[in-house]
């Protein structure tokens, strides 16, 4: 069993069974943190999606395939991603090197209207392979896919600051129903309330307030991605890989959304990586 740990929070965030994969010789996260490549012998390489900790693509690194751009070693002890996460290079002790275009892994995909609409639905799938096919459908469609995503997904509106402040105040109310109502509402807001709650924790008004806000933040930080969250993560990944001017504009629109929202956070991170 391969375990993945968040060193900031010192907690395990995912596990991946390696039985049947073969002898693991190398592992590497993509720069955007969305994929984990695991090299093994003799079965090749698997790409694990961080959103689900499932295999999104599996391939032997020595077969001929359209996504294989250059030769291949027969054993692998090192691998690395390109900065844009599109290419994966796999090196072996014999001096061999293979370079793969990850975005082209899998069977060819349809890009007509019905296929795009289906892709929008299956972007939310809990099956990493199905989600990857949907992602590749959007990616292959380029600006047509961007237009679809623009019509489906708007920037997240900000939560009223006064409302958030009132809810934080209510967390320490002497009235029990008021406290419980505030906790319930802040749980529903989740990530949207997280930035304000983190500021609160720097100078909490009371020990009780710190305890309750800390509990809420632990729920946010430990939350498992739901269907809508998986769609957001894969959607941003597809738009980043498309990389056209229209795709860039859409990322900037999403990045202007509410602080703390998953769409906002992922879009901002993608734009920030492009500056490097």
Tab-separated table of C-alpha atoms in Angstrom:
chain	number	residue	atom	x	y	z
A	1	UNK	CA	0.000	0.000	0.000
A	2	UNK	CA	1.362	3.398	-1.018
A	3	UNK	CA	0.434	6.217	1.377
A	4	UNK	CA	0.361	9.926	0.520
A	5	UNK	CA	0.842	12.401	3.371
A	6	UNK	CA	0.216	16.133	3.676
A	7	UNK	CA	3.370	17.309	5.463
A	8	UNK	CA	1.801	20.652	6.364
A	9	UNK	CA	-1.020	19.055	8.350
A	10	UNK	CA	0.901	15.825	9.126
A	11	UNK	CA	-1.963	13.647	8.015
A	12	UNK	CA	-2.502	10.956	5.409
A	13	UNK	CA	-4.590	12.264	2.525
A	14	UNK	CA	-4.676	9.228	0.277
A	15	UNK	CA	-3.713	5.609	-0.225
A	16	UNK	CA	-3.108	3.580	-3.343
A	17	UNK	CA	-2.875	-0.230	-3.434
A	18	UNK	CA	0.289	-1.310	-5.230
A	19	UNK	CA	-0.364	-5.052	-5.253
A	20	UNK	CA	-0.378	-6.204	-8.866
A	21	UNK	CA	1.513	-3.114	-10.015
A	22	UNK	CA	4.878	-4.881	-9.804
A	23	UNK	CA	8.090	-3.632	-8.208
A	24	UNK	CA	7.736	0.135	-7.747
A	25	UNK	CA	10.912	1.827	-8.969
A	26	UNK	CA	9.946	5.513	-9.009
A	27	UNK	CA	7.103	7.892	-8.190
A	28	UNK	CA	6.600	11.565	-8.975
A	29	UNK	CA	3.850	14.139	-8.486
A	30	UNK	CA	3.021	16.429	-11.396
A	31	UNK	CA	3.879	20.105	-10.729
A	32	UNK	CA	0.184	20.954	-10.332
A	33	UNK	CA	-0.282	18.171	-7.770
A	34	UNK	CA	-3.155	16.623	-9.731
A	35	UNK	CA	-1.434	13.430	-10.850
A	36	UNK	CA	0.996	10.920	-9.365
A	37	UNK	CA	3.071	8.852	-11.781
A	38	UNK	CA	4.244	5.483	-10.480
A	39	UNK	CA	6.820	3.497	-12.464
A	40	UNK	CA	6.995	-0.256	-11.917
A	41	UNK	CA	8.551	-3.322	-13.469
A	42	UNK	CA	7.387	-5.190	-15.447
A	43	UNK	CA	3.975	-3.528	-15.746
A	44	UNK	CA	5.093	-0.038	-16.764
A	45	UNK	CA	3.637	3.222	-15.493
A	46	UNK	CA	0.332	4.183	-13.935
A	47	UNK	CA	-0.996	7.720	-13.582
A	48	UNK	CA	-2.988	8.164	-10.380
A	49	UNK	CA	-5.440	11.064	-10.062
A	50	UNK	CA	-5.063	12.953	-6.769
A	51	UNK	CA	-8.752	13.923	-6.728
A	52	UNK	CA	-9.814	10.276	-6.361
A	53	UNK	CA	-6.569	8.345	-5.729
A	54	UNK	CA	-7.551	6.058	-8.597
A	55	UNK	CA	-5.663	5.114	-11.751
A	56	UNK	CA	-6.664	7.426	-14.583
A	57	UNK	CA	-4.305	5.856	-17.125
A	58	UNK	CA	-2.155	2.733	-17.179
A	59	UNK	CA	0.317	1.812	-19.891
A	60	UNK	CA	3.454	-0.303	-20.390
A	61	UNK	CA	6.306	2.080	-21.083
A	62	UNK	CA	7.809	-0.025	-23.878
A	63	UNK	CA	4.847	-0.483	-26.264
A	64	UNK	CA	4.350	1.568	-29.397
A	65	UNK	CA	1.614	4.101	-28.844
A	66	UNK	CA	0.682	7.502	-30.388
A	67	UNK	CA	1.345	9.162	-27.043
A	68	UNK	CA	4.918	7.804	-26.913
A	69	UNK	CA	7.042	10.576	-28.402
A	70	UNK	CA	10.489	9.028	-28.108
A	71	UNK	CA	12.183	5.630	-27.478
A	72	UNK	CA	11.816	3.566	-24.316
A	73	UNK	CA	13.877	1.762	-21.692
A	74	UNK	CA	12.884	-1.701	-20.510
A	75	UNK	CA	13.297	-0.809	-16.844
A	76	UNK	CA	12.660	2.494	-15.115
A	77	UNK	CA	14.188	4.082	-12.065
A	78	UNK	CA	13.403	7.780	-12.589
A	79	UNK	CA	10.613	9.886	-14.037
A	80	UNK	CA	9.834	13.580	-14.243
A	81	UNK	CA	7.075	15.860	-15.537
A	82	UNK	CA	7.302	18.885	-17.791
A	83	UNK	CA	6.316	22.182	-16.090
A	84	UNK	CA	2.953	22.222	-17.924
A	85	UNK	CA	2.221	18.607	-16.811
A	86	UNK	CA	1.616	17.482	-20.393
A	87	UNK	CA	4.771	15.397	-20.822
A	88	UNK	CA	6.189	12.614	-18.670
A	89	UNK	CA	9.790	11.478	-19.141
A	90	UNK	CA	10.795	8.015	-17.907
A	91	UNK	CA	14.471	7.045	-17.607
A	92	UNK	CA	16.079	3.648	-17.095
A	93	UNK	CA	19.450	2.465	-15.762
A	94	UNK	CA	20.469	1.369	-19.273
A	95	UNK	CA	20.428	4.989	-20.437
A	96	UNK	CA	17.082	4.624	-22.188
A	97	UNK	CA	14.513	7.409	-22.074
A	98	UNK	CA	10.840	7.574	-23.055
A	99	UNK	CA	8.816	10.753	-23.322
A	100	UNK	CA	5.018	10.546	-23.220
A	101	UNK	CA	2.306	13.046	-23.998
A	102	UNK	CA	-0.041	12.353	-21.084
A	103	UNK	CA	-2.894	14.290	-22.692
A	104	UNK	CA	-3.062	11.732	-25.529
A	105	UNK	CA	-3.194	8.578	-23.429
A	106	UNK	CA	-6.174	6.382	-24.242
A	107	UNK	CA	-8.453	5.781	-27.191
A	108	UNK	CA	-9.421	8.641	-29.554
A	109	UNK	CA	-12.416	10.637	-28.306
A	110	UNK	CA	-15.396	12.136	-30.138
A	111	UNK	CA	-15.752	15.925	-30.041
A	112	UNK	CA	-19.254	16.565	-31.415
A	113	UNK	CA	-21.985	18.361	-29.476
A	114	UNK	CA	-23.474	15.292	-27.752
A	115	UNK	CA	-19.991	14.079	-26.792
A	116	UNK	CA	-19.187	17.434	-25.202
A	117	UNK	CA	-22.445	17.489	-23.252
A	118	UNK	CA	-21.758	13.969	-22.014
A	119	UNK	CA	-18.234	15.009	-21.055
A	120	UNK	CA	-19.608	17.844	-18.924
A	121	UNK	CA	-21.660	15.314	-16.969
A	122	UNK	CA	-18.919	12.709	-16.613
A	123	UNK	CA	-16.306	15.246	-15.519
A	124	UNK	CA	-17.915	14.728	-12.110
A	125	UNK	CA	-17.506	10.940	-12.172
A	126	UNK	CA	-15.975	9.160	-9.194
A	127	UNK	CA	-14.223	6.866	-11.684
A	128	UNK	CA	-10.873	8.431	-12.577
A	129	UNK	CA	-10.726	6.721	-15.981
A	130	UNK	CA	-14.164	8.025	-16.985
A	131	UNK	CA	-13.248	11.481	-15.722
A	132	UNK	CA	-10.025	11.413	-17.743
A	133	UNK	CA	-11.905	10.523	-20.935
A	134	UNK	CA	-14.221	13.484	-20.284
A	135	UNK	CA	-11.233	15.744	-19.657
A	136	UNK	CA	-9.604	14.625	-22.909
A	137	UNK	CA	-12.868	15.209	-24.800
A	138	UNK	CA	-12.913	18.831	-23.634
A	139	UNK	CA	-9.184	19.196	-24.283
A	140	UNK	CA	-9.393	17.810	-27.825
A	141	UNK	CA	-12.284	20.182	-28.602
A	142	UNK	CA	-10.107	23.194	-27.703
A	143	UNK	CA	-12.034	26.488	-28.008
A	144	UNK	CA	-15.347	24.692	-28.592
A	145	UNK	CA	-14.753	22.965	-25.280
A	146	UNK	CA	-13.802	26.266	-23.649
A	147	UNK	CA	-17.050	27.817	-24.900
A	148	UNK	CA	-19.023	24.960	-23.358
A	149	UNK	CA	-17.266	25.338	-20.007
A	150	UNK	CA	-17.791	29.094	-20.078
A	151	UNK	CA	-21.530	28.551	-20.513
A	152	UNK	CA	-21.671	25.913	-17.761
A	153	UNK	CA	-19.402	27.279	-15.044
A	154	UNK	CA	-19.384	30.873	-13.804
A	155	UNK	CA	-17.022	32.495	-11.323
A	156	UNK	CA	-18.156	31.885	-7.740
A	157	UNK	CA	-19.809	34.979	-6.199
A	158	UNK	CA	-18.371	36.249	-2.930
A	159	UNK	CA	-20.171	35.754	0.374
A	160	UNK	CA	-21.264	38.960	2.095
A	161	UNK	CA	-18.513	39.973	4.552
A	162	UNK	CA	-21.012	41.302	7.108
A	163	UNK	CA	-22.862	38.001	7.057
A	164	UNK	CA	-19.649	36.075	7.757
A	165	UNK	CA	-18.700	38.434	10.584
A	166	UNK	CA	-22.136	37.995	12.152
A	167	UNK	CA	-21.871	34.207	11.951
A	168	UNK	CA	-18.473	34.241	13.661
A	169	UNK	CA	-19.885	36.435	16.408
A	170	UNK	CA	-22.837	34.076	16.824
A	171	UNK	CA	-20.453	31.155	17.409
A	172	UNK	CA	-19.815	32.473	20.917
A	173	UNK	CA	-23.381	33.528	21.666
A	174	UNK	CA	-24.762	32.554	25.066
A	175	UNK	CA	-27.870	31.305	23.270
A	176	UNK	CA	-27.376	27.645	22.290
A	177	UNK	CA	-29.717	27.650	19.244
A	178	UNK	CA	-27.898	30.728	17.911
A	179	UNK	CA	-24.509	29.018	18.261
A	180	UNK	CA	-25.750	25.857	16.581
A	181	UNK	CA	-27.349	27.798	13.730
A	182	UNK	CA	-24.063	29.628	13.115
A	183	UNK	CA	-22.103	26.348	13.112
A	184	UNK	CA	-24.561	24.803	10.667
A	185	UNK	CA	-24.419	27.785	8.319
A	186	UNK	CA	-20.618	27.967	8.377
A	187	UNK	CA	-20.402	24.230	7.654
A	188	UNK	CA	-22.585	24.771	4.584
A	189	UNK	CA	-20.385	27.640	3.401
A	190	UNK	CA	-17.301	25.461	3.849
A	191	UNK	CA	-14.412	26.720	1.720
A	192	UNK	CA	-16.129	30.062	1.103
A	193	UNK	CA	-15.880	30.871	4.807
A	194	UNK	CA	-12.384	29.426	5.268
A	195	UNK	CA	-10.338	32.584	4.456
A	196	UNK	CA	-12.248	34.650	7.027
A	197	UNK	CA	-12.035	31.847	9.595
A	198	UNK	CA	-8.261	31.604	9.130
A	199	UNK	CA	-7.944	35.328	9.786
A	200	UNK	CA	-10.093	34.900	12.894
A	201	UNK	CA	-7.775	32.166	14.197
A	202	UNK	CA	-4.814	34.562	14.176
A	203	UNK	CA	-6.514	36.586	16.937
A	204	UNK	CA	-9.519	34.638	18.282
A	205	UNK	CA	-11.995	36.560	20.390
A	206	UNK	CA	-12.309	33.735	22.925
A	207	UNK	CA	-11.142	30.156	23.605
A	208	UNK	CA	-14.632	28.912	22.743
A	209	UNK	CA	-14.566	30.750	19.433
A	210	UNK	CA	-11.123	29.353	18.608
A	211	UNK	CA	-12.283	25.828	19.418
A	212	UNK	CA	-15.348	26.044	17.181
A	213	UNK	CA	-13.625	27.789	14.291
A	214	UNK	CA	-10.766	25.280	14.527
A	215	UNK	CA	-13.287	22.456	14.269
A	216	UNK	CA	-14.834	24.040	11.182
A	217	UNK	CA	-11.445	24.496	9.516
A	218	UNK	CA	-10.534	20.862	10.152
A	219	UNK	CA	-13.741	19.861	8.374
A	220	UNK	CA	-12.827	22.062	5.405
A	221	UNK	CA	-9.228	20.854	5.197
A	222	UNK	CA	-10.207	17.201	5.527
A	223	UNK	CA	-13.176	17.288	3.168
A	224	UNK	CA	-13.370	14.618	0.463
A	225	UNK	CA	-14.018	16.003	-3.006
A	226	UNK	CA	-17.638	15.573	-4.073
A	227	UNK	CA	-18.973	15.322	-7.648
A	228	UNK	CA	-19.075	19.082	-8.248
A	229	UNK	CA	-15.568	19.435	-6.797
A	230	UNK	CA	-14.183	16.727	-9.080
A	231	UNK	CA	-15.771	18.473	-12.064
A	232	UNK	CA	-14.105	21.750	-11.056
A	233	UNK	CA	-10.660	20.178	-10.653
A	234	UNK	CA	-10.817	18.382	-14.013
A	235	UNK	CA	-12.337	21.382	-15.770
A	236	UNK	CA	-9.492	23.672	-14.737
A	237	UNK	CA	-6.981	20.997	-15.720
A	238	UNK	CA	-8.517	20.747	-19.197
A	239	UNK	CA	-8.556	24.521	-19.700
A	240	UNK	CA	-4.919	24.795	-18.608
A	241	UNK	CA	-3.912	22.099	-21.091
A	242	UNK	CA	-5.883	23.756	-23.915
A	243	UNK	CA	-3.821	26.883	-23.367
A	244	UNK	CA	-5.400	29.104	-26.056
A	245	UNK	CA	-6.068	32.836	-25.521
A	246	UNK	CA	-9.751	32.038	-24.896
A	247	UNK	CA	-8.760	29.448	-22.313
A	248	UNK	CA	-6.511	32.001	-20.611
A	249	UNK	CA	-9.361	34.515	-20.477
A	250	UNK	CA	-11.661	31.960	-18.876
A	251	UNK	CA	-9.074	31.112	-16.225
A	252	UNK	CA	-8.798	34.806	-15.361
A	253	UNK	CA	-12.586	35.093	-15.036
A	254	UNK	CA	-12.699	32.132	-12.657
A	255	UNK	CA	-9.710	33.466	-10.713
A	256	UNK	CA	-11.705	36.620	-9.993
A	257	UNK	CA	-14.289	34.677	-7.999
A	258	UNK	CA	-14.788	34.379	-4.266
A	259	UNK	CA	-11.753	33.771	-2.070
A	260	UNK	CA	-11.641	30.197	-0.804
A	261	UNK	CA	-13.860	28.730	-3.531
A	262	UNK	CA	-12.305	25.647	-5.125
A	263	UNK	CA	-12.757	27.034	-8.652
A	264	UNK	CA	-11.127	30.328	-7.664
A	265	UNK	CA	-8.244	28.614	-5.895
A	266	UNK	CA	-7.489	26.206	-8.745
A	267	UNK	CA	-7.718	28.914	-11.417
A	268	UNK	CA	-5.430	31.271	-9.480
A	269	UNK	CA	-2.910	28.503	-8.871
A	270	UNK	CA	-2.903	27.637	-12.578
A	271	UNK	CA	-2.287	31.254	-13.585
A	272	UNK	CA	0.451	31.593	-10.975
A	273	UNK	CA	2.249	28.511	-12.295
A	274	UNK	CA	2.234	30.003	-15.779
A	275	UNK	CA	4.302	32.930	-14.520
A	276	UNK	CA	7.139	30.622	-13.479
